[in-house]
PDB file of C-alpha atoms in Angstrom:
ATOM      1  CA  UNK A   1      29.121  23.303 -11.463  1.00 53.00           C
ATOM      2  CA  UNK A   2      27.201  20.584 -13.436  1.00 60.00           C
ATOM      3  CA  UNK A   3      28.110  17.082 -13.331  1.00 59.00           C
ATOM      4  CA  UNK A   4      29.734  15.655 -16.213  1.00 62.00           C
ATOM      5  CA  UNK A   5      27.531  13.716 -18.690  1.00 57.00           C
ATOM      6  CA  UNK A   6      28.710  10.307 -17.817  1.00 53.00           C
ATOM      7  CA  UNK A   7      28.235  11.185 -13.987  1.00 50.00           C
ATOM      8  CA  UNK A   8      24.571  12.174 -14.678  1.00 45.00           C
ATOM      9  CA  UNK A   9      23.988   9.232 -16.880  1.00 48.00           C
ATOM     10  CA  UNK A  10      25.340   6.864 -14.128  1.00 43.00           C
ATOM     11  CA  UNK A  11      23.168   8.614 -11.337  1.00 42.00           C
ATOM     12  CA  UNK A  12      19.988   8.209 -13.686  1.00 51.00           C
ATOM     13  CA  UNK A  13      20.594   4.391 -14.249  1.00 52.00           C
ATOM     14  CA  UNK A  14      21.040   3.882 -10.270  1.00 47.00           C
ATOM     15  CA  UNK A  15      17.818   5.827  -9.800  1.00 44.00           C
ATOM     16  CA  UNK A  16      15.940   3.864 -12.473  1.00 56.00           C
ATOM     17  CA  UNK A  17      17.363   0.631 -10.874  1.00 56.00           C
ATOM     18  CA  UNK A  18      16.260   1.571  -7.382  1.00 63.00           C
ATOM     19  CA  UNK A  19      12.883   2.280  -8.945  1.00 84.00           C
ATOM     20  CA  UNK A  20      12.763  -1.164 -10.741  1.00 91.00           C
ATOM     21  CA  UNK A  21      13.963  -3.011  -7.221  1.00 92.00           C
ATOM     22  CA  UNK A  22      11.038  -1.062  -5.472  1.00 93.00           C
ATOM     23  CA  UNK A  23       8.377  -2.216  -8.228  1.00 93.00           C
ATOM     24  CA  UNK A  24       9.680  -5.780  -8.049  1.00 96.00           C
ATOM     25  CA  UNK A  25       9.596  -5.690  -4.255  1.00 95.00           C
ATOM     26  CA  UNK A  26       5.764  -4.143  -4.400  1.00 93.00           C
ATOM     27  CA  UNK A  27       4.805  -7.077  -7.012  1.00 94.00           C
ATOM     28  CA  UNK A  28       6.181  -9.845  -4.830  1.00 96.00           C
ATOM     29  CA  UNK A  29       5.004  -8.359  -1.628  1.00 95.00           C
ATOM     30  CA  UNK A  30       1.377  -8.216  -2.911  1.00 93.00           C
ATOM     31  CA  UNK A  31       1.748 -11.567  -4.363  1.00 94.00           C
ATOM     32  CA  UNK A  32       2.601 -12.715  -0.974  1.00 95.00           C
ATOM     33  CA  UNK A  33      -0.051 -10.874   0.683  1.00 94.00           C
ATOM     34  CA  UNK A  34      -2.737 -12.114  -1.457  1.00 93.00           C
ATOM     35  CA  UNK A  35      -1.577 -15.798  -1.179  1.00 92.00           C
ATOM     36  CA  UNK A  36      -0.297 -16.032  -4.580  1.00 93.00           C
ATOM     37  CA  UNK A  37       3.341 -17.113  -3.343  1.00 95.00           C
ATOM     38  CA  UNK A  38       2.827 -19.208  -0.582  1.00 95.00           C
ATOM     39  CA  UNK A  39       4.931 -20.251   2.463  1.00 94.00           C
ATOM     40  CA  UNK A  40       7.613 -22.504   1.300  1.00 95.00           C
ATOM     41  CA  UNK A  41       7.874 -21.129  -2.350  1.00 96.00           C
ATOM     42  CA  UNK A  42      11.267 -20.437  -3.462  1.00 97.00           C
ATOM     43  CA  UNK A  43      11.546 -17.161  -5.459  1.00 97.00           C
ATOM     44  CA  UNK A  44      13.827 -17.993  -8.368  1.00 95.00           C
ATOM     45  CA  UNK A  45      15.907 -15.077  -9.772  1.00 95.00           C
ATOM     46  CA  UNK A  46      16.076 -15.947 -13.312  1.00 95.00           C
ATOM     47  CA  UNK A  47      12.263 -16.736 -13.520  1.00 95.00           C
ATOM     48  CA  UNK A  48      11.172 -13.863 -11.581  1.00 96.00           C
ATOM     49  CA  UNK A  49      13.252 -11.498 -13.836  1.00 95.00           C
ATOM     50  CA  UNK A  50      11.832 -13.249 -17.030  1.00 95.00           C
ATOM     51  CA  UNK A  51       8.301 -13.176 -15.629  1.00 94.00           C
ATOM     52  CA  UNK A  52       8.541  -9.309 -14.930  1.00 94.00           C
ATOM     53  CA  UNK A  53      10.544  -8.318 -17.983  1.00 93.00           C
ATOM     54  CA  UNK A  54      13.418  -7.053 -15.814  1.00 94.00           C
ATOM     55  CA  UNK A  55      17.225  -8.001 -15.274  1.00 93.00           C
ATOM     56  CA  UNK A  56      18.342 -10.171 -12.326  1.00 95.00           C
ATOM     57  CA  UNK A  57      19.885  -7.240 -10.404  1.00 94.00           C
ATOM     58  CA  UNK A  58      16.527  -5.661  -9.244  1.00 95.00           C
ATOM     59  CA  UNK A  59      15.008  -8.844  -8.218  1.00 96.00           C
ATOM     60  CA  UNK A  60      17.922  -9.843  -6.210  1.00 95.00           C
ATOM     61  CA  UNK A  61      17.609  -6.101  -4.559  1.00 96.00           C
ATOM     62  CA  UNK A  62      14.132  -6.656  -3.975  1.00 96.00           C
ATOM     63  CA  UNK A  63      14.514  -9.947  -2.331  1.00 97.00           C
ATOM     64  CA  UNK A  64      16.896  -8.325   0.056  1.00 96.00           C
ATOM     65  CA  UNK A  65      14.509  -5.814   0.905  1.00 95.00           C
ATOM     66  CA  UNK A  66      11.717  -8.237   1.410  1.00 96.00           C
ATOM     67  CA  UNK A  67      14.162 -10.407   3.483  1.00 96.00           C
ATOM     68  CA  UNK A  68      14.624  -7.372   5.703  1.00 94.00           C
ATOM     69  CA  UNK A  69      10.847  -7.036   5.934  1.00 93.00           C
ATOM     70  CA  UNK A  70      10.538 -10.696   7.234  1.00 93.00           C
ATOM     71  CA  UNK A  71       8.492 -11.797   4.017  1.00 95.00           C
ATOM     72  CA  UNK A  72      11.327 -14.210   2.672  1.00 97.00           C
ATOM     73  CA  UNK A  73      14.343 -15.962   4.194  1.00 97.00           C
ATOM     74  CA  UNK A  74      17.494 -16.921   2.482  1.00 96.00           C
ATOM     75  CA  UNK A  75      18.497 -20.585   2.750  1.00 95.00           C
ATOM     76  CA  UNK A  76      22.214 -21.069   1.904  1.00 92.00           C
ATOM     77  CA  UNK A  77      22.497 -23.085  -1.697  1.00 90.00           C
ATOM     78  CA  UNK A  78      18.922 -23.016  -2.137  1.00 94.00           C
ATOM     79  CA  UNK A  79      17.531 -19.329  -2.751  1.00 95.00           C
ATOM     80  CA  UNK A  80      14.760 -17.246  -1.125  1.00 97.00           C
ATOM     81  CA  UNK A  81      11.986 -18.775   0.314  1.00 97.00           C
ATOM     82  CA  UNK A  82       8.582 -17.307   1.325  1.00 97.00           C
ATOM     83  CA  UNK A  83       8.354 -17.467   5.184  1.00 96.00           C
ATOM     84  CA  UNK A  84       4.743 -18.297   6.713  1.00 94.00           C
ATOM     85  CA  UNK A  85       2.207 -15.541   6.905  1.00 94.00           C
ATOM     86  CA  UNK A  86      -0.494 -16.097   9.576  1.00 94.00           C
ATOM     87  CA  UNK A  87      -3.962 -14.700  10.095  1.00 95.00           C
ATOM     88  CA  UNK A  88      -2.530 -12.737  13.126  1.00 95.00           C
ATOM     89  CA  UNK A  89       0.217 -11.409  11.067  1.00 94.00           C
ATOM     90  CA  UNK A  90      -2.607  -9.789   8.681  1.00 95.00           C
ATOM     91  CA  UNK A  91      -4.553  -8.638  11.562  1.00 96.00           C
ATOM     92  CA  UNK A  92      -1.405  -7.177  12.992  1.00 96.00           C
ATOM     93  CA  UNK A  93      -0.672  -5.140   9.887  1.00 94.00           C
ATOM     94  CA  UNK A  94      -3.859  -3.813   9.773  1.00 96.00           C
ATOM     95  CA  UNK A  95      -4.078  -2.975  13.411  1.00 97.00           C
ATOM     96  CA  UNK A  96      -0.812  -0.879  13.199  1.00 96.00           C
ATOM     97  CA  UNK A  97      -2.032   0.728   9.817  1.00 96.00           C
ATOM     98  CA  UNK A  98      -5.372   1.586  11.667  1.00 97.00           C
ATOM     99  CA  UNK A  99      -3.664   2.816  14.863  1.00 97.00           C
ATOM    100  CA  UNK A 100      -1.552   5.441  13.148  1.00 97.00           C
ATOM    101  CA  UNK A 101      -4.186   6.517  10.785  1.00 97.00           C
ATOM    102  CA  UNK A 102      -6.667   7.115  13.280  1.00 98.00           C
ATOM    103  CA  UNK A 103      -3.966   9.228  15.411  1.00 98.00           C
ATOM    104  CA  UNK A 104      -3.520  11.240  12.152  1.00 98.00           C
ATOM    105  CA  UNK A 105      -7.277  11.510  11.483  1.00 98.00           C
ATOM    106  CA  UNK A 106      -7.773  12.926  15.176  1.00 98.00           C
ATOM    107  CA  UNK A 107      -5.216  15.642  14.256  1.00 98.00           C
ATOM    108  CA  UNK A 108      -6.274  16.481  10.813  1.00 98.00           C
ATOM    109  CA  UNK A 109      -9.988  16.724  11.859  1.00 97.00           C
ATOM    110  CA  UNK A 110      -9.014  19.261  14.526  1.00 97.00           C
ATOM    111  CA  UNK A 111      -7.179  21.623  12.518  1.00 97.00           C
ATOM    112  CA  UNK A 112      -7.948  20.836   8.596  1.00 98.00           C
ATOM    113  CA  UNK A 113      -8.907  24.098   6.423  1.00 98.00           C
ATOM    114  CA  UNK A 114     -11.635  24.567   4.309  1.00 98.00           C
ATOM    115  CA  UNK A 115      -9.435  24.852   1.331  1.00 98.00           C
ATOM    116  CA  UNK A 116      -8.074  21.497   2.242  1.00 98.00           C
ATOM    117  CA  UNK A 117     -11.621  19.792   2.722  1.00 98.00           C
ATOM    118  CA  UNK A 118     -12.470  21.360  -0.774  1.00 98.00           C
ATOM    119  CA  UNK A 119      -9.297  19.430  -2.051  1.00 98.00           C
ATOM    120  CA  UNK A 120     -10.413  16.235  -0.440  1.00 98.00           C
ATOM    121  CA  UNK A 121     -13.753  16.620  -2.166  1.00 98.00           C
ATOM    122  CA  UNK A 122     -12.338  17.260  -5.584  1.00 98.00           C
ATOM    123  CA  UNK A 123     -10.063  14.165  -5.034  1.00 98.00           C
ATOM    124  CA  UNK A 124     -12.990  12.194  -3.854  1.00 98.00           C
ATOM    125  CA  UNK A 125     -14.765  13.188  -7.173  1.00 98.00           C
ATOM    126  CA  UNK A 126     -11.742  11.890  -9.120  1.00 97.00           C
ATOM    127  CA  UNK A 127     -12.263   8.503  -7.246  1.00 97.00           C
ATOM    128  CA  UNK A 128     -16.058   8.394  -8.182  1.00 97.00           C
ATOM    129  CA  UNK A 129     -15.131   8.972 -11.895  1.00 97.00           C
ATOM    130  CA  UNK A 130     -12.505   6.255 -11.689  1.00 96.00           C
ATOM    131  CA  UNK A 131     -14.997   3.625  -9.952  1.00 96.00           C
ATOM    132  CA  UNK A 132     -17.716   4.740 -12.732  1.00 95.00           C
ATOM    133  CA  UNK A 133     -15.345   3.738 -15.428  1.00 94.00           C
ATOM    134  CA  UNK A 134     -14.240   0.746 -13.930  1.00 93.00           C
ATOM    135  CA  UNK A 135     -10.503   1.380 -14.242  1.00 93.00           C
ATOM    136  CA  UNK A 136      -8.808  -0.134 -11.354  1.00 93.00           C
ATOM    137  CA  UNK A 137      -5.364   1.528 -11.463  1.00 92.00           C
ATOM    138  CA  UNK A 138      -7.006   4.911 -11.683  1.00 95.00           C
ATOM    139  CA  UNK A 139      -9.091   3.785  -8.742  1.00 95.00           C
ATOM    140  CA  UNK A 140      -5.986   2.819  -6.802  1.00 93.00           C
ATOM    141  CA  UNK A 141      -4.261   6.039  -7.543  1.00 94.00           C
ATOM    142  CA  UNK A 142      -7.050   8.077  -6.592  1.00 96.00           C
ATOM    143  CA  UNK A 143      -7.500   6.353  -3.268  1.00 95.00           C
ATOM    144  CA  UNK A 144      -3.978   6.570  -2.614  1.00 94.00           C
ATOM    145  CA  UNK A 145      -4.010  10.570  -3.214  1.00 96.00           C
ATOM    146  CA  UNK A 146      -7.263  11.127  -1.124  1.00 97.00           C
ATOM    147  CA  UNK A 147      -5.690   9.573   1.882  1.00 97.00           C
ATOM    148  CA  UNK A 148      -2.130  11.186   1.302  1.00 96.00           C
ATOM    149  CA  UNK A 149      -3.822  14.650   1.041  1.00 97.00           C
ATOM    150  CA  UNK A 150      -5.870  13.958   4.314  1.00 98.00           C
ATOM    151  CA  UNK A 151      -2.790  12.500   6.342  1.00 96.00           C
ATOM    152  CA  UNK A 152      -0.526  15.272   5.144  1.00 96.00           C
ATOM    153  CA  UNK A 153      -3.394  17.943   6.422  1.00 97.00           C
ATOM    154  CA  UNK A 154      -2.218  16.466   9.811  1.00 97.00           C
ATOM    155  CA  UNK A 155       1.023  18.138   9.633  1.00 96.00           C
ATOM    156  CA  UNK A 156       2.723  15.406  11.276  1.00 97.00           C
ATOM    157  CA  UNK A 157       4.987  14.361   8.696  1.00 95.00           C
ATOM    158  CA  UNK A 158       6.996  11.596  10.558  1.00 96.00           C
ATOM    159  CA  UNK A 159       4.032   9.719  11.428  1.00 96.00           C
ATOM    160  CA  UNK A 160       2.456  10.193   7.930  1.00 95.00           C
ATOM    161  CA  UNK A 161       5.787   8.550   6.591  1.00 95.00           C
ATOM    162  CA  UNK A 162       5.627   5.444   8.808  1.00 94.00           C
ATOM    163  CA  UNK A 163       1.895   4.924   7.932  1.00 95.00           C
ATOM    164  CA  UNK A 164       3.014   5.190   4.090  1.00 91.00           C
ATOM    165  CA  UNK A 165       5.564   2.308   4.714  1.00 90.00           C
ATOM    166  CA  UNK A 166       3.218   0.219   6.380  1.00 90.00           C
ATOM    167  CA  UNK A 167       0.657   0.567   4.064  1.00 90.00           C
ATOM    168  CA  UNK A 168       3.016  -1.086   1.521  1.00 88.00           C
ATOM    169  CA  UNK A 169       1.563  -4.417   2.840  1.00 89.00           C
ATOM    170  CA  UNK A 170      -2.160  -3.267   1.655  1.00 86.00           C
ATOM    171  CA  UNK A 171      -2.576  -5.203  -1.745  1.00 88.00           C
ATOM    172  CA  UNK A 172      -4.711  -2.233  -3.134  1.00 85.00           C
ATOM    173  CA  UNK A 173      -5.269  -3.825  -6.344  1.00 83.00           C
ATOM    174  CA  UNK A 174      -7.524  -6.509  -4.780  1.00 88.00           C
ATOM    175  CA  UNK A 175      -9.869  -3.648  -3.538  1.00 93.00           C
ATOM    176  CA  UNK A 176      -9.550  -1.579  -6.707  1.00 92.00           C
ATOM    177  CA  UNK A 177     -10.938  -4.433  -8.750  1.00 91.00           C
ATOM    178  CA  UNK A 178     -13.944  -4.623  -6.731  1.00 91.00           C
ATOM    179  CA  UNK A 179     -16.932  -2.412  -7.960  1.00 86.00           C
ATOM    180  CA  UNK A 180     -18.493  -2.892  -4.221  1.00 92.00           C
ATOM    181  CA  UNK A 181     -15.153  -1.553  -2.572  1.00 95.00           C
ATOM    182  CA  UNK A 182     -15.196   1.335  -5.001  1.00 95.00           C
ATOM    183  CA  UNK A 183     -18.624   2.558  -4.332  1.00 96.00           C
ATOM    184  CA  UNK A 184     -18.275   1.988  -0.391  1.00 96.00           C
ATOM    185  CA  UNK A 185     -15.210   4.160  -0.693  1.00 96.00           C
ATOM    186  CA  UNK A 186     -16.637   7.118  -2.213  1.00 97.00           C
ATOM    187  CA  UNK A 187     -19.509   6.993   0.108  1.00 97.00           C
ATOM    188  CA  UNK A 188     -17.243   6.817   3.228  1.00 97.00           C
ATOM    189  CA  UNK A 189     -15.315   9.558   1.965  1.00 98.00           C
ATOM    190  CA  UNK A 190     -18.179  11.741   1.505  1.00 98.00           C
ATOM    191  CA  UNK A 191     -19.370  10.986   5.155  1.00 98.00           C
ATOM    192  CA  UNK A 192     -15.656  11.693   6.183  1.00 98.00           C
ATOM    193  CA  UNK A 193     -15.853  14.957   4.307  1.00 98.00           C
ATOM    194  CA  UNK A 194     -19.001  15.847   5.880  1.00 98.00           C
ATOM    195  CA  UNK A 195     -17.726  15.090   9.132  1.00 98.00           C
ATOM    196  CA  UNK A 196     -14.576  17.145   8.979  1.00 98.00           C
ATOM    197  CA  UNK A 197     -16.997  19.973   7.778  1.00 98.00           C
ATOM    198  CA  UNK A 198     -18.805  20.079  10.963  1.00 97.00           C
ATOM    199  CA  UNK A 199     -15.481  19.610  12.907  1.00 96.00           C
ATOM    200  CA  UNK A 200     -16.666  16.266  14.200  1.00 98.00           C
ATOM    201  CA  UNK A 201     -13.383  14.579  15.245  1.00 98.00           C
ATOM    202  CA  UNK A 202     -14.839  11.381  16.905  1.00 98.00           C
ATOM    203  CA  UNK A 203     -16.502  10.392  13.624  1.00 98.00           C
ATOM    204  CA  UNK A 204     -13.457  11.105  11.633  1.00 98.00           C
ATOM    205  CA  UNK A 205     -11.616   8.662  13.766  1.00 98.00           C
ATOM    206  CA  UNK A 206     -14.095   6.037  13.395  1.00 98.00           C
ATOM    207  CA  UNK A 207     -14.622   6.153   9.936  1.00 98.00           C
ATOM    208  CA  UNK A 208     -10.763   5.979   9.481  1.00 98.00           C
ATOM    209  CA  UNK A 209     -10.816   2.890  11.769  1.00 97.00           C
ATOM    210  CA  UNK A 210     -13.721   1.464   9.935  1.00 96.00           C
ATOM    211  CA  UNK A 211     -11.812   1.572   6.475  1.00 95.00           C
ATOM    212  CA  UNK A 212      -8.927  -0.640   7.915  1.00 95.00           C
ATOM    213  CA  UNK A 213     -11.394  -3.191   9.480  1.00 95.00           C
ATOM    214  CA  UNK A 214     -13.329  -3.450   6.283  1.00 95.00           C
ATOM    215  CA  UNK A 215      -9.902  -3.842   4.424  1.00 94.00           C
ATOM    216  CA  UNK A 216      -8.664  -6.625   6.841  1.00 95.00           C
ATOM    217  CA  UNK A 217     -11.775  -8.542   6.425  1.00 94.00           C
ATOM    218  CA  UNK A 218     -11.918  -8.398   2.823  1.00 94.00           C
ATOM    219  CA  UNK A 219      -8.000  -9.754   2.622  1.00 94.00           C
ATOM    220  CA  UNK A 220      -8.777 -12.368   5.457  1.00 95.00           C
ATOM    221  CA  UNK A 221     -11.760 -13.532   3.339  1.00 93.00           C
ATOM    222  CA  UNK A 222     -10.044 -13.882   0.423  1.00 92.00           C
ATOM    223  CA  UNK A 223      -7.078 -15.918   1.902  1.00 93.00           C
ATOM    224  CA  UNK A 224      -9.631 -18.082   3.635  1.00 94.00           C
ATOM    225  CA  UNK A 225     -10.985 -18.696   0.165  1.00 92.00           C
ATOM    226  CA  UNK A 226      -7.600 -19.907  -1.033  1.00 90.00           C
ATOM    227  CA  UNK A 227      -7.008 -22.131   2.306  1.00 90.00           C
ATOM    228  CA  UNK A 228      -3.609 -20.197   2.747  1.00 88.00           C
ATOM    229  CA  UNK A 229      -3.852 -20.909   6.568  1.00 81.00           C
ATOM    230  CA  UNK A 230      -3.638 -24.921   5.676  1.00 63.00           C
TER     231      UNK A 230
END
């Protein structure tokens, strides 16, 4: 039996509210990770809602999510405040991502099919086109899609799910706006595809680790420039 129209409308609003909450959390998380929101900064509900063009509700829910991640703390009668982010925190986040990603890469490289490799090549061509057009949103989307396809080829769904959630801390747009990074990413993917075609597991794992090493170095260099570490 179909749900009544009002029930469906309520469900759609609930889904949209959850999506808005996720979007707000992603925006705030990125601002914290790149140093736009520094330790000790209070995130005001009304100001944030107005700046992002949303109601207070998704902002409140986003802050609840970030509180659970240890990125903000709730101070009684004062509101949510950004907690300190250390260099070691950043290094740990990338270490965890790299550790999971290399495990997935080892499995994927040992069993990936020619059809899946062909798909990765197509996806990398799409990334190269986005880089040529200097479209950061398209670059970020194409990069995500490439790695999602590669990780799924490992067939380790739970491990890929954990990586996806850890990857939320990676501020993709600071990479996507760098022409140098885009060109390097496309070249690295081509090297990865070549390694996969010849069944070279060790090279696939090394290249995966190199991407996260490079990502950590770029982010830490940016945070050094902003003097985030005090």
